[in-house]
Coordinates of C-alpha atoms (C1' of nucleotides) in Angstrom, one line a residue:
Chain A
M1 CA -41.1 27.9 -45.3
K2 CA -40.7 30.5 -48.0
T3 CA -41.8 33.3 -45.6
Y4 CA -39.4 32.0 -43.0
L5 CA -36.5 31.9 -45.4
A6 CA -37.5 35.3 -46.9
S7 CA -37.4 37.0 -43.5
A8 CA -34.1 35.4 -42.7
L9 CA -32.7 36.5 -46.0
V10 CA -34.0 40.0 -45.6
E11 CA -32.5 40.2 -42.1
V12 CA -29.1 39.0 -43.4
L13 CA -29.3 41.5 -46.3
T14 CA -29.3 44.4 -44.0
Q15 CA -25.5 43.8 -43.7
F16 CA -25.1 44.2 -47.4
D17 CA -24.7 47.8 -48.5
G18 CA -26.6 48.7 -51.6
T19 CA -29.5 46.4 -51.2
P20 CA -32.7 48.2 -52.3
P21 CA -34.9 48.8 -49.2
D22 CA -38.0 47.2 -50.8
F23 CA -36.1 44.1 -52.0
A24 CA -38.3 41.0 -51.8
P25 CA -36.4 37.8 -52.4
E26 CA -38.0 35.2 -54.6
F27 CA -37.9 31.4 -54.1
E28 CA -38.5 28.6 -56.4
K29 CA -38.3 24.8 -56.4
P30 CA -35.3 23.8 -58.5
K31 CA -36.2 21.6 -61.5
N32 CA -33.2 19.4 -60.6
S33 CA -33.6 17.9 -57.1
E34 CA -29.9 17.8 -56.8
H35 CA -30.0 21.5 -56.3
G36 CA -31.9 21.2 -53.1
D37 CA -35.5 21.8 -52.1
L38 CA -35.7 25.5 -52.6
A39 CA -33.5 28.1 -54.2
T40 CA -33.3 31.9 -54.5
N41 CA -31.9 33.9 -57.3
A42 CA -31.5 36.9 -55.0
A43 CA -27.8 37.2 -55.6
M44 CA -28.3 37.5 -59.4
Q45 CA -30.9 40.1 -58.9
L46 CA -28.7 42.1 -56.5
A47 CA -25.6 41.8 -58.7
R48 CA -26.4 45.1 -60.4
H49 CA -27.0 47.0 -57.1
L50 CA -24.1 45.5 -55.2
R51 CA -21.8 45.7 -58.2
R52 CA -20.2 42.3 -57.5
P53 CA -20.4 39.1 -59.5
P54 CA -23.6 37.1 -58.6
R55 CA -21.6 34.0 -57.6
R56 CA -19.7 35.9 -55.0
I57 CA -22.8 37.5 -53.6
A58 CA -24.4 34.0 -53.4
E59 CA -21.4 32.7 -51.4
E60 CA -21.5 35.6 -49.0
L61 CA -25.2 35.2 -48.5
A62 CA -24.9 31.5 -47.9
E63 CA -22.1 32.1 -45.4
A64 CA -24.1 34.8 -43.6
L65 CA -27.2 32.6 -43.4
R66 CA -25.1 29.7 -42.0
A67 CA -23.7 32.1 -39.4
R68 CA -27.1 33.4 -38.3
P69 CA -27.9 30.4 -37.9
L70 CA -31.1 28.9 -39.5
D71 CA -33.4 26.6 -37.5
P72 CA -31.8 23.2 -37.9
A73 CA -35.2 21.6 -37.5
R74 CA -36.2 23.2 -40.8
I75 CA -33.1 23.7 -42.9
A76 CA -30.4 21.2 -43.3
S77 CA -28.1 23.0 -45.6
V78 CA -27.5 26.3 -47.4
E79 CA -25.1 26.4 -50.3
A80 CA -24.1 28.7 -53.1
A81 CA -24.3 27.1 -56.5
G82 CA -24.3 27.6 -60.2
S83 CA -24.0 31.1 -61.5
G84 CA -25.4 32.6 -58.3
F85 CA -28.1 30.6 -56.8
V86 CA -28.4 29.9 -53.1
N87 CA -29.8 26.5 -52.5
F88 CA -31.6 25.3 -49.4
R89 CA -32.2 21.7 -48.3
F90 CA -34.9 20.8 -45.9
A91 CA -34.3 19.0 -42.7
T92 CA -35.8 15.5 -42.4
E93 CA -37.5 16.6 -39.2
Y94 CA -39.3 19.3 -41.2
L95 CA -40.5 16.7 -43.7
A96 CA -41.8 14.5 -40.9
E97 CA -43.7 17.4 -39.3
E98 CA -45.3 18.3 -42.6
M99 CA -46.2 14.7 -43.3
R100 CA -48.0 14.5 -39.9
A101 CA -49.9 17.6 -40.8
L102 CA -50.8 16.0 -44.2
L103 CA -52.3 13.0 -42.5
A104 CA -54.1 15.1 -39.9
A105 CA -55.7 17.2 -42.7
G106 CA -56.8 14.0 -44.6
E107 CA -59.5 14.7 -47.0
A108 CA -59.0 18.4 -46.5
F109 CA -55.3 18.3 -47.5
G110 CA -54.9 20.6 -50.4
R111 CA -57.7 22.9 -49.6
G112 CA -56.7 26.6 -49.9
E113 CA -58.0 29.8 -48.7
T114 CA -57.4 32.2 -51.5
G115 CA -61.0 32.2 -52.4
K116 CA -62.3 32.2 -48.9
G117 CA -65.4 34.4 -48.6
K118 CA -65.5 34.9 -52.3
R119 CA -68.0 33.7 -54.9
A120 CA -67.2 32.5 -58.3
L121 CA -69.4 31.7 -61.3
V122 CA -68.2 29.2 -63.9
E123 CA -70.2 29.1 -67.0
Y124 CA -69.6 26.0 -69.2
V125 CA -71.2 23.5 -71.6
S126 CA -73.8 26.1 -72.7
A127 CA -74.8 24.1 -75.7
N128 CA -78.2 24.9 -77.2
P129 CA -80.5 21.9 -77.0
T130 CA -80.3 21.1 -80.7
G131 CA -78.7 17.8 -80.5
P132 CA -76.5 15.4 -78.4
L133 CA -73.3 16.7 -76.8
T134 CA -70.4 16.1 -79.1
V135 CA -66.8 15.4 -78.2
G136 CA -66.1 19.1 -78.6
H137 CA -68.7 20.0 -75.9
G138 CA -67.0 17.3 -73.8
R139 CA -63.8 19.1 -73.6
N140 CA -65.6 22.3 -72.7
A141 CA -67.7 20.5 -70.1
V142 CA -64.9 18.7 -68.4
L143 CA -62.6 21.7 -68.4
G144 CA -65.2 23.9 -66.9
D145 CA -66.3 21.5 -64.3
T146 CA -62.7 20.9 -63.2
V147 CA -61.9 24.6 -63.1
A148 CA -65.0 24.9 -60.9
N149 CA -63.7 22.1 -58.7
L150 CA -60.3 23.7 -58.4
L151 CA -61.8 27.0 -57.5
A152 CA -63.9 25.2 -54.8
W153 CA -60.6 23.6 -53.5
S154 CA -59.2 27.1 -53.3
G155 CA -62.0 28.1 -51.0
Y156 CA -64.4 29.8 -53.4
D157 CA -68.1 29.4 -53.2
V158 CA -68.7 28.2 -56.7
T159 CA -71.8 28.3 -58.9
R160 CA -71.8 26.2 -62.1
E161 CA -74.0 27.6 -64.8
Y162 CA -75.3 26.5 -68.1
Y163 CA -76.4 29.2 -70.5
F164 CA -78.7 28.4 -73.4
N165 CA -81.1 29.8 -75.9
D166 CA -84.2 27.9 -76.9
A167 CA -85.8 30.8 -78.9
G168 CA -83.6 31.4 -81.9
R169 CA -83.5 30.3 -85.4
Q170 CA -81.6 27.1 -84.6
M171 CA -84.4 25.9 -82.5
R172 CA -87.0 26.8 -85.0
V173 CA -85.2 24.7 -87.6
L174 CA -85.0 21.9 -85.0
G175 CA -88.7 22.0 -84.5
E176 CA -89.3 21.9 -88.3
S177 CA -86.9 19.0 -88.7
V178 CA -88.8 17.0 -86.1
Q179 CA -92.1 17.9 -87.6
A180 CA -91.0 16.8 -91.1
R181 CA -89.8 13.4 -89.7
Y182 CA -93.1 13.1 -87.7
Q183 CA -95.1 13.6 -90.9
A184 CA -93.1 10.8 -92.5
V185 CA -93.7 8.5 -89.5
I186 CA -97.4 9.0 -89.9
D187 CA -97.4 8.8 -93.7
P188 CA -94.5 6.7 -94.9
D189 CA -95.6 7.4 -98.5
A190 CA -95.3 11.2 -98.1
P191 CA -93.3 12.9 -100.9
R192 CA -89.5 13.0 -100.4
K193 CA -86.7 15.1 -101.8
Q194 CA -82.9 15.1 -102.0
I195 CA -80.9 17.7 -100.2
D196 CA -77.2 18.4 -100.0
A197 CA -75.5 17.7 -96.8
G198 CA -71.9 18.7 -96.8
G199 CA -71.3 17.3 -100.3
A200 CA -73.4 14.2 -99.9
S201 CA -77.0 13.9 -101.1
V202 CA -79.5 12.7 -98.6
E203 CA -83.2 11.8 -99.0
V204 CA -85.5 13.6 -96.6
P205 CA -89.3 14.3 -96.4
A206 CA -90.4 17.1 -98.7
S207 CA -91.2 19.4 -95.8
F208 CA -87.7 19.0 -94.3
P209 CA -85.9 22.3 -93.9
E210 CA -82.9 22.8 -96.3
D211 CA -80.6 23.4 -93.3
G212 CA -82.4 21.0 -91.0
Y213 CA -80.9 18.6 -88.5
L214 CA -80.1 15.3 -90.1
G215 CA -79.1 13.3 -87.0
A216 CA -80.9 10.0 -86.3
Y217 CA -82.0 11.4 -82.9
I218 CA -84.4 13.7 -84.8
T219 CA -86.3 10.7 -86.2
D220 CA -86.1 9.0 -82.8
I221 CA -87.8 12.0 -81.2
A222 CA -90.5 12.0 -83.9
E223 CA -91.1 8.3 -83.5
R224 CA -91.4 8.5 -79.7
L225 CA -93.7 11.5 -80.0
H226 CA -95.9 9.5 -82.2
A227 CA -95.8 6.3 -80.1
E228 CA -96.0 7.8 -76.6
S229 CA -98.0 11.1 -76.9
E230 CA -101.5 11.0 -75.5
N231 CA -102.7 13.9 -77.5
P232 CA -100.5 13.9 -80.5
P233 CA -99.7 17.2 -82.2
D234 CA -101.2 18.1 -85.5
P235 CA -98.6 17.0 -88.1
D236 CA -99.4 19.9 -90.4
G237 CA -99.9 22.5 -87.7
D238 CA -97.6 24.8 -85.9
A239 CA -94.0 23.6 -85.4
A240 CA -93.9 24.8 -81.8
P241 CA -95.1 21.5 -80.1
F242 CA -92.4 19.7 -82.1
K243 CA -89.8 22.1 -81.0
E244 CA -90.8 21.8 -77.4
A245 CA -90.8 18.0 -77.5
A246 CA -87.4 18.0 -79.1
E247 CA -86.0 20.5 -76.6
K248 CA -87.3 18.4 -73.7
A249 CA -86.0 15.2 -75.1
I250 CA -82.6 16.6 -76.0
F251 CA -82.1 18.4 -72.7
A252 CA -82.9 15.2 -70.9
D253 CA -80.2 13.5 -72.9
I254 CA -77.7 16.2 -72.3
E255 CA -78.3 16.0 -68.6
R256 CA -77.9 12.3 -68.7
T257 CA -74.6 12.6 -70.6
L258 CA -73.3 15.2 -68.1
D259 CA -74.4 13.1 -65.2
R260 CA -72.2 10.2 -66.5
L261 CA -69.3 12.6 -66.3
G262 CA -70.2 13.5 -62.8
I263 CA -71.3 17.0 -63.9
R264 CA -74.2 18.6 -62.1
M265 CA -75.0 22.2 -63.0
D266 CA -76.3 24.5 -60.2
T267 CA -78.2 26.8 -62.6
Y268 CA -79.5 26.8 -66.1
F269 CA -79.8 30.3 -67.5
N270 CA -82.3 30.7 -70.3
E271 CA -81.5 33.5 -72.7
R272 CA -85.2 34.1 -73.0
S273 CA -85.4 35.4 -69.5
L274 CA -83.3 38.3 -70.5
Y275 CA -86.1 39.3 -72.9
E276 CA -88.8 38.6 -70.4
N277 CA -87.3 40.9 -67.8
D278 CA -86.4 43.5 -70.4
A279 CA -82.7 43.2 -69.6
V280 CA -81.7 43.0 -73.3
W281 CA -83.5 46.2 -74.1
R282 CA -82.3 47.9 -71.0
A283 CA -78.7 47.0 -71.9
L284 CA -79.2 48.4 -75.4
Q285 CA -80.7 51.6 -74.1
A286 CA -77.8 52.0 -71.6
L287 CA -75.3 51.5 -74.5
R288 CA -77.2 54.1 -76.5
D289 CA -77.2 56.6 -73.6
A290 CA -73.5 56.1 -73.1
G291 CA -73.0 57.0 -76.8
H292 CA -71.7 53.7 -78.0
C293 CA -74.5 53.0 -80.5
Y294 CA -75.8 54.4 -83.7
D295 CA -78.4 53.5 -86.3
R296 CA -77.5 52.7 -89.9
D297 CA -79.3 50.8 -92.6
G298 CA -82.2 50.1 -90.3
A299 CA -79.9 48.2 -87.9
V300 CA -78.4 49.3 -84.5
W301 CA -74.6 49.2 -84.4
F302 CA -72.2 49.0 -81.6
R303 CA -69.2 51.3 -82.1
T304 CA -66.6 48.6 -81.6
T305 CA -64.1 50.5 -83.8
A306 CA -63.7 52.8 -80.8
F307 CA -62.1 49.8 -79.1
G308 CA -59.7 49.1 -81.9
K309 CA -61.8 46.6 -83.9
E310 CA -61.8 46.9 -87.7
Q311 CA -65.6 47.1 -88.0
D312 CA -68.5 48.1 -85.9
T313 CA -70.8 45.4 -84.8
V314 CA -74.5 44.9 -85.4
L315 CA -76.5 44.6 -82.2
V316 CA -80.0 44.7 -83.6
K317 CA -80.7 43.5 -87.1
R318 CA -82.9 45.3 -89.6
S319 CA -85.6 42.8 -88.7
G320 CA -85.7 44.2 -85.2
E321 CA -84.2 41.0 -83.8
P322 CA -81.0 41.3 -81.8
T323 CA -77.9 39.4 -82.8
Y324 CA -76.6 37.1 -80.2
R325 CA -74.1 39.7 -79.0
L326 CA -76.7 41.9 -77.3
P327 CA -78.2 39.2 -75.1
D328 CA -74.6 38.1 -74.4
I329 CA -73.8 41.5 -73.1
A330 CA -77.0 41.6 -71.1
Y331 CA -76.2 38.1 -69.7
H332 CA -72.8 39.2 -68.6
V333 CA -74.3 42.3 -67.0
D334 CA -76.6 40.0 -65.1
K335 CA -73.7 37.9 -64.0
C336 CA -71.8 40.9 -62.8
D337 CA -74.8 42.2 -61.0
R338 CA -75.3 38.9 -59.2
G339 CA -72.2 39.9 -57.2
F340 CA -69.6 37.3 -58.1
D341 CA -66.0 38.1 -57.5
R342 CA -64.8 35.9 -60.3
I343 CA -66.7 35.1 -63.4
V344 CA -65.2 32.4 -65.7
D345 CA -66.5 31.7 -69.2
I346 CA -65.3 28.5 -70.9
L347 CA -65.3 28.9 -74.7
G348 CA -64.2 27.0 -77.7
A349 CA -61.7 28.5 -80.0
D350 CA -64.4 29.3 -82.5
H351 CA -65.8 32.0 -80.1
I352 CA -62.5 33.8 -79.6
A353 CA -63.6 36.8 -81.7
T354 CA -66.8 37.4 -79.8
Y355 CA -65.9 37.9 -76.3
P356 CA -64.0 41.2 -76.7
D357 CA -67.3 42.8 -77.7
V358 CA -68.9 41.5 -74.5
L359 CA -66.1 42.8 -72.4
H360 CA -66.3 46.2 -74.1
G361 CA -70.0 46.2 -73.6
L362 CA -69.6 45.6 -69.9
R363 CA -67.1 48.4 -69.5
A364 CA -69.3 50.7 -71.5
L365 CA -72.1 49.9 -69.0
G366 CA -69.9 50.6 -66.1
R367 CA -69.4 47.1 -64.9
D368 CA -66.0 45.7 -63.8
A369 CA -65.0 43.6 -66.7
D370 CA -61.8 42.6 -65.0
R371 CA -63.8 40.1 -62.9
V372 CA -64.7 38.3 -66.1
E373 CA -62.2 35.8 -67.4
V374 CA -62.5 34.0 -70.6
M375 CA -60.9 30.6 -71.0
V376 CA -60.6 29.6 -74.6
H377 CA -59.8 26.0 -75.4
Q378 CA -58.7 24.6 -78.7
F379 CA -60.4 21.8 -80.5
V380 CA -60.3 18.0 -80.1
T381 CA -59.2 15.6 -82.8
L382 CA -60.1 12.0 -82.3
V383 CA -57.5 9.6 -83.6
R384 CA -58.1 6.0 -84.3
G385 CA -55.5 3.7 -85.8
G386 CA -53.2 6.6 -86.2
A387 CA -55.6 8.5 -88.4
P388 CA -58.0 11.4 -87.5
V389 CA -61.7 10.5 -87.3
K390 CA -63.6 12.6 -89.7
M391 CA -66.5 14.4 -88.3
S392 CA -69.2 16.6 -89.9
T393 CA -72.0 18.2 -88.0
R394 CA -73.9 18.8 -91.2
R395 CA -73.9 15.2 -92.1
A396 CA -74.4 14.1 -88.6
T397 CA -71.4 11.9 -88.7
Y398 CA -69.8 13.4 -85.5
V399 CA -69.0 11.2 -82.5
T400 CA -71.1 12.0 -79.6
L401 CA -69.8 12.4 -76.1
D402 CA -71.9 9.3 -75.1
D403 CA -70.3 7.3 -77.9
L404 CA -66.9 8.3 -76.6
M405 CA -67.7 7.3 -73.1
D406 CA -69.3 4.0 -74.2
E407 CA -66.0 3.3 -76.0
V408 CA -63.4 4.4 -73.5
G409 CA -65.2 4.9 -70.2
E410 CA -66.1 8.0 -68.2
D411 CA -62.9 8.3 -66.2
V412 CA -60.7 8.0 -69.2
T413 CA -62.8 10.6 -71.0
R414 CA -62.5 13.1 -68.2
F415 CA -58.8 12.6 -67.7
F416 CA -57.9 12.7 -71.4
F417 CA -59.7 16.0 -71.7
L418 CA -57.7 17.4 -68.8
M419 CA -54.3 16.1 -69.7
R420 CA -53.4 18.9 -72.1
S421 CA -53.1 22.6 -71.8
P422 CA -56.5 24.2 -72.8
N423 CA -54.8 26.2 -75.5
A424 CA -53.2 23.3 -77.1
H425 CA -55.0 21.2 -79.7
L426 CA -56.0 17.9 -78.1
E427 CA -55.3 14.7 -79.8
F428 CA -57.5 12.1 -78.3
D429 CA -56.0 8.7 -79.1
L430 CA -58.9 6.2 -78.9
D431 CA -56.6 3.2 -79.1
L432 CA -54.5 4.4 -76.2
A433 CA -57.6 5.5 -74.3
K434 CA -59.2 2.0 -74.5
E435 CA -56.1 0.2 -73.4
A436 CA -56.4 -1.0 -69.9
S437 CA -52.7 -1.0 -69.1
D438 CA -49.9 1.0 -67.7
K439 CA -49.7 2.8 -71.0
N440 CA -52.9 4.5 -70.1
P441 CA -52.2 7.3 -67.5
V442 CA -55.6 7.1 -66.0
F443 CA -55.2 3.4 -65.1
Y444 CA -51.7 4.1 -63.9
L445 CA -53.0 6.6 -61.4
Q446 CA -56.0 4.6 -60.3
Y447 CA -53.9 1.5 -60.0
A448 CA -51.6 3.2 -57.5
H449 CA -54.6 4.2 -55.5
A450 CA -56.1 0.7 -55.5
R451 CA -52.7 -0.8 -54.6
I452 CA -52.5 1.3 -51.5
C453 CA -56.0 0.4 -50.5
S454 CA -55.1 -3.2 -51.0
I455 CA -52.1 -2.9 -48.6
L456 CA -54.2 -1.1 -46.0
R457 CA -56.8 -3.8 -46.3
K458 CA -54.3 -6.5 -45.8
A459 CA -52.8 -4.7 -42.8
A460 CA -56.2 -4.1 -41.3
E461 CA -57.0 -7.9 -41.5
T462 CA -54.0 -8.7 -39.4
G463 CA -54.8 -6.0 -36.9
F464 CA -51.6 -4.1 -37.7
C465 CA -51.4 -0.7 -36.1
D466 CA -49.3 2.0 -37.6
E467 CA -50.2 4.9 -35.3
G468 CA -47.5 7.0 -33.8
A469 CA -45.0 5.8 -36.3
D470 CA -41.5 7.2 -36.2
W471 CA -41.0 9.2 -39.4
S472 CA -37.3 9.4 -38.9
L473 CA -37.0 5.8 -39.9
L474 CA -37.8 6.8 -43.5
A475 CA -34.5 7.6 -45.1
H476 CA -34.6 5.6 -48.4
P477 CA -34.3 7.9 -51.4
A478 CA -37.6 6.6 -52.7
E479 CA -39.2 7.4 -49.4
I480 CA -37.8 10.9 -49.2
A481 CA -38.7 11.6 -52.9
L482 CA -42.3 10.5 -52.3
M483 CA -42.7 12.7 -49.3
K484 CA -41.4 15.7 -51.1
V485 CA -43.7 15.1 -54.0
L486 CA -46.7 14.6 -51.7
L487 CA -46.1 17.8 -49.9
R488 CA -46.2 19.9 -53.1
F489 CA -49.9 19.0 -53.6
P490 CA -51.5 22.1 -52.0
E491 CA -49.2 24.4 -54.0
V492 CA -49.9 22.5 -57.2
L493 CA -53.6 22.7 -56.7
A494 CA -53.4 26.4 -55.9
Q495 CA -51.4 27.1 -58.9
A496 CA -53.6 25.0 -61.2
A497 CA -56.6 26.9 -59.9
A498 CA -55.0 30.3 -60.2
A499 CA -54.0 29.6 -63.8
R500 CA -57.3 27.8 -64.5
E501 CA -55.2 25.0 -65.9
P502 CA -56.3 21.6 -64.7
H503 CA -53.6 19.8 -66.7
Q504 CA -51.1 21.1 -64.2
A505 CA -52.8 19.0 -61.5
A506 CA -53.2 16.0 -63.9
N507 CA -49.5 16.0 -64.7
Y508 CA -48.6 16.3 -61.1
L509 CA -50.7 13.4 -60.1
R510 CA -48.8 11.2 -62.5
E511 CA -45.7 12.3 -60.7
V512 CA -47.3 11.2 -57.4
A513 CA -48.2 7.8 -58.9
V514 CA -44.7 7.4 -60.3
A515 CA -43.1 8.3 -56.9
F516 CA -45.4 6.0 -55.1
T517 CA -44.9 3.1 -57.4
Q518 CA -41.1 3.5 -57.2
F519 CA -41.4 3.5 -53.4
Y520 CA -43.5 0.4 -53.6
G521 CA -41.0 -1.3 -55.8
H522 CA -38.1 -0.5 -53.5
C523 CA -39.6 -0.6 -50.0
R524 CA -41.7 -3.4 -48.6
I525 CA -44.2 -2.5 -46.0
I526 CA -45.8 -5.6 -44.7
G527 CA -43.2 -8.0 -43.4
E528 CA -40.7 -5.4 -42.4
A529 CA -39.9 -4.8 -38.7
N530 CA -42.9 -3.3 -37.0
D531 CA -41.6 0.2 -36.5
L532 CA -40.4 0.5 -40.1
A533 CA -43.5 -1.1 -41.5
A534 CA -45.6 1.4 -39.5
A535 CA -43.7 4.4 -40.8
R536 CA -44.0 3.1 -44.4
M537 CA -47.6 2.5 -44.0
Q538 CA -48.1 6.0 -42.8
L539 CA -46.3 7.2 -45.9
A540 CA -48.6 5.0 -48.1
R541 CA -51.6 6.4 -46.3
A542 CA -50.4 9.9 -47.1
A543 CA -49.9 8.9 -50.8
R544 CA -53.4 7.6 -50.9
I545 CA -54.8 10.9 -49.5
V546 CA -53.0 12.9 -52.2
L547 CA -54.1 10.6 -55.0
S548 CA -57.6 10.5 -53.7
N549 CA -58.0 14.2 -53.2
G550 CA -56.3 14.9 -56.5
L551 CA -58.5 12.5 -58.5
Q552 CA -61.5 13.9 -56.7
A553 CA -60.6 17.4 -57.8
L554 CA -60.3 16.2 -61.4
G555 CA -63.6 14.4 -61.1
V556 CA -62.0 10.9 -61.7
S557 CA -63.1 8.0 -59.6
R558 CA -60.8 6.4 -57.0
P559 CA -61.2 2.7 -57.1
E560 CA -60.2 0.6 -54.1
R561 CA -59.7 -2.5 -56.2
M562 CA -58.9 -3.0 -59.8
Chain B
rG1 C1' -55.3 40.9 -95.8
rC2 C1' -56.3 41.4 -90.2
rG3 C1' -56.9 39.1 -85.1
rC4 C1' -56.2 34.9 -81.5
rC5 C1' -53.8 30.1 -80.5
rC6 C1' -49.9 26.7 -81.7
rG7 C1' -44.8 25.0 -83.7
rU8 C1' -40.1 21.6 -78.2
rA9 C1' -37.2 13.9 -78.9
rG10 C1' -39.8 9.2 -84.1
rC11 C1' -45.2 10.2 -81.9
rU12 C1' -48.4 12.9 -78.1
rC13 C1' -47.2 16.6 -74.9
rA14 C1' -44.7 19.4 -70.1
rA15 C1' -41.6 23.3 -68.5
rC16 C1' -44.7 28.1 -62.3
rC17 C1' -42.7 35.4 -62.4
rG18 C1' -37.2 35.0 -67.8
rG19 C1' -33.1 30.9 -64.2
rA20 C1' -28.8 25.9 -63.2
rC21 C1' -27.6 20.2 -67.7
rA22 C1' -35.0 21.6 -71.8
rG23 C1' -38.4 17.0 -68.9
rA24 C1' -42.5 13.0 -69.0
rG25 C1' -45.3 9.2 -71.4
rC26 C1' -45.7 6.2 -75.7
rG27 C1' -42.7 3.9 -79.4
rG28 C1' -37.4 1.6 -79.9
rC29 C1' -33.3 -1.3 -77.5
rG30 C1' -31.5 -4.2 -73.1
rG31 C1' -32.6 -6.3 -68.3
rA32 C1' -35.8 -7.9 -63.7
rC33 C1' -41.5 -11.9 -61.7
rU34 C1' -40.3 -17.8 -54.8
rU35 C1' -43.1 -10.4 -53.6
rC36 C1' -48.0 -6.0 -49.9
rU37 C1' -51.9 -6.1 -57.2
rA38 C1' -46.3 -7.5 -63.2
rA39 C1' -52.3 -2.9 -65.0
rU40 C1' -45.0 -3.2 -62.2
rC41 C1' -39.9 -1.9 -61.9
rC42 C1' -34.5 -0.8 -63.5
rG43 C1' -31.2 0.8 -67.5
rC44 C1' -29.9 2.8 -72.7
rA45 C1' -30.7 5.6 -77.1
rG46 C1' -33.1 9.9 -78.9
rG47 C1' -32.9 17.7 -79.2
rU48 C1' -29.5 23.6 -83.3
rU49 C1' -37.0 24.3 -78.7
rG50 C1' -39.7 26.2 -87.0
rC51 C1' -36.0 30.2 -89.1
rA52 C1' -33.4 35.1 -88.5
rG53 C1' -32.4 39.1 -85.6
rG54 C1' -33.0 41.9 -80.8
rU55 C1' -33.5 42.9 -75.3
rU56 C1' -29.8 41.0 -70.6
rC57 C1' -25.9 38.6 -66.0
rG58 C1' -29.2 34.7 -68.3
rA59 C1' -34.3 33.4 -73.5
rG60 C1' -38.2 27.4 -75.1
rU61 C1' -40.3 31.6 -72.2
rC62 C1' -40.1 38.7 -73.6
rC63 C1' -39.8 42.1 -78.5
rU64 C1' -39.5 42.5 -84.2
rG65 C1' -39.7 40.1 -88.9
rC66 C1' -40.3 35.6 -91.7
rC67 C1' -42.0 30.2 -92.6
rG68 C1' -45.7 26.4 -91.4
rG69 C1' -50.5 24.6 -89.1
rG70 C1' -55.5 25.5 -86.4
rC71 C1' -59.6 28.9 -85.4
rG72 C1' -62.0 33.3 -86.3
rC73 C1' -62.9 37.9 -89.2
rG74 C1' -72.0 37.3 -90.9
rC75 C1' -77.7 41.9 -90.0
rC76 C1' -75.5 32.9 -88.1
rA77 C1' -74.8 31.1 -82.7

RNA sequence: GCGCCCGUAGCUCAACCGGACAGAGCGGCGGACUUCUAAUCCGCAGGUUGCAGGUUCGAGUCCUGCCGGGCGCGCCA
């Protein structure tokens, strides 16, 4: 429709002296529906060139378009309005045609082609296996998974990747923590000590690392290792077997948690592999060769001041061990070299400062860093009874993602993480989330879907047939409004995918549910005259398709009964 | 001190590339159930978009400065 109007407008504009030859009119959907279905601000943009008031140009344009004339099956009216807008109103026949196309597309309605033939990699979650996923990981996971979904709806071939490191200091401490608990399981009388945990004093086994992991899951792992292992590890030996057992158990938990959210990763990328295939050292050498590195104080530095940073950055510590930045760069080189057209990283706000180094590293190594996009999301605050829930990783008093899902359910968890713009802090109201009522936006959406299913079931029981319905019978404001909302779906999905902002889709679906529920309230289906009932049922089917496809893209279930 | 994000209705948040009268939900107030799911609907109230300048036909949106909040600024990840 936009291209049709644009060509018509360009054609008309040839009569207007002073129009720039490359002028490309812009169209937008007016916020206020009284202003029509589509509007152009061409008159305002041309005011300078034509040296006439915008309002007058708009009137001349509208008149010229009406004289042309425009296809009456598509455009019902053209009017100048406001300070210089030209407003277009769609013909009902056009709506009907689009609605038939919607129903014909069915489950494919909303699929786009912008990513056709292209491959995208979305990296998310990427929590090291040191403990259960927290609420913070949850936002990352759901955001990443939904961005991946949206890219898939745009036609991309999408790979979902989880990057982790099981070789660092964190994991060593994890192994030692399990080992200490294990020793205490075997010998309950073993000596104990007090350590400080974020201000509170906690009693732990004497061998427990000062910065060890205090969560109860560590003790669980130790106990299970003791109870289930056929050849139990030497309690006083090397910590490695404990680390391995912990990693295995924790990873299994993480996968189970992700599975509850409907998240299945395609690939798990172990940082260690970048050492095994020498990629880390090759990256370092390449950076050296390109003149971006120097040695000082026994460490290897990355000249990040050359990119405008205040300080240079250490890539290899005096100990000979790389900082995480170097493998990060090598990892992104690997991602680039795997030939993806789009590479999206989902990061929490605490990692904002790190990614510029990675991008600079990529450029320094001759890779196209523009293909890499970093989506930073802000933190989550849980609110219960109007007050924030206090969490501390150190004291292990955080709420896990599983706890959250146990309390409010998987669908609510997913949807709440998606409702807000990623770069806004997310306040997760547990009381609202738990409420199974219309106040809860998830239930509101699902209820609309279930309601339509109920109507269709009822109609099917009586053998009612709504095929070949006459769309022109639909003239009620609620019917027209619903149709117009439904037809926006492909554009909304495309926009949400392009911006990597799932909340745009989530907010839109609420609009769909509202429009449907209003239609439902005003227009009966079953019991009306057959031809009207058939047309309305077609409209209800269309609404179900949009709700269903939209919820699917967001990863929320689509119940047929509630 | 420096960098990034945020500041919009009582609360939580929207607002596509700068567009028309800044919109939803919750909460508040007032109505509606012989009905295909009342987990619903209809109506009302509620705003100097943190403050001050600037850019222009037009600014919540862009620029500058300030105020307030979050997150970073490690040879931790």
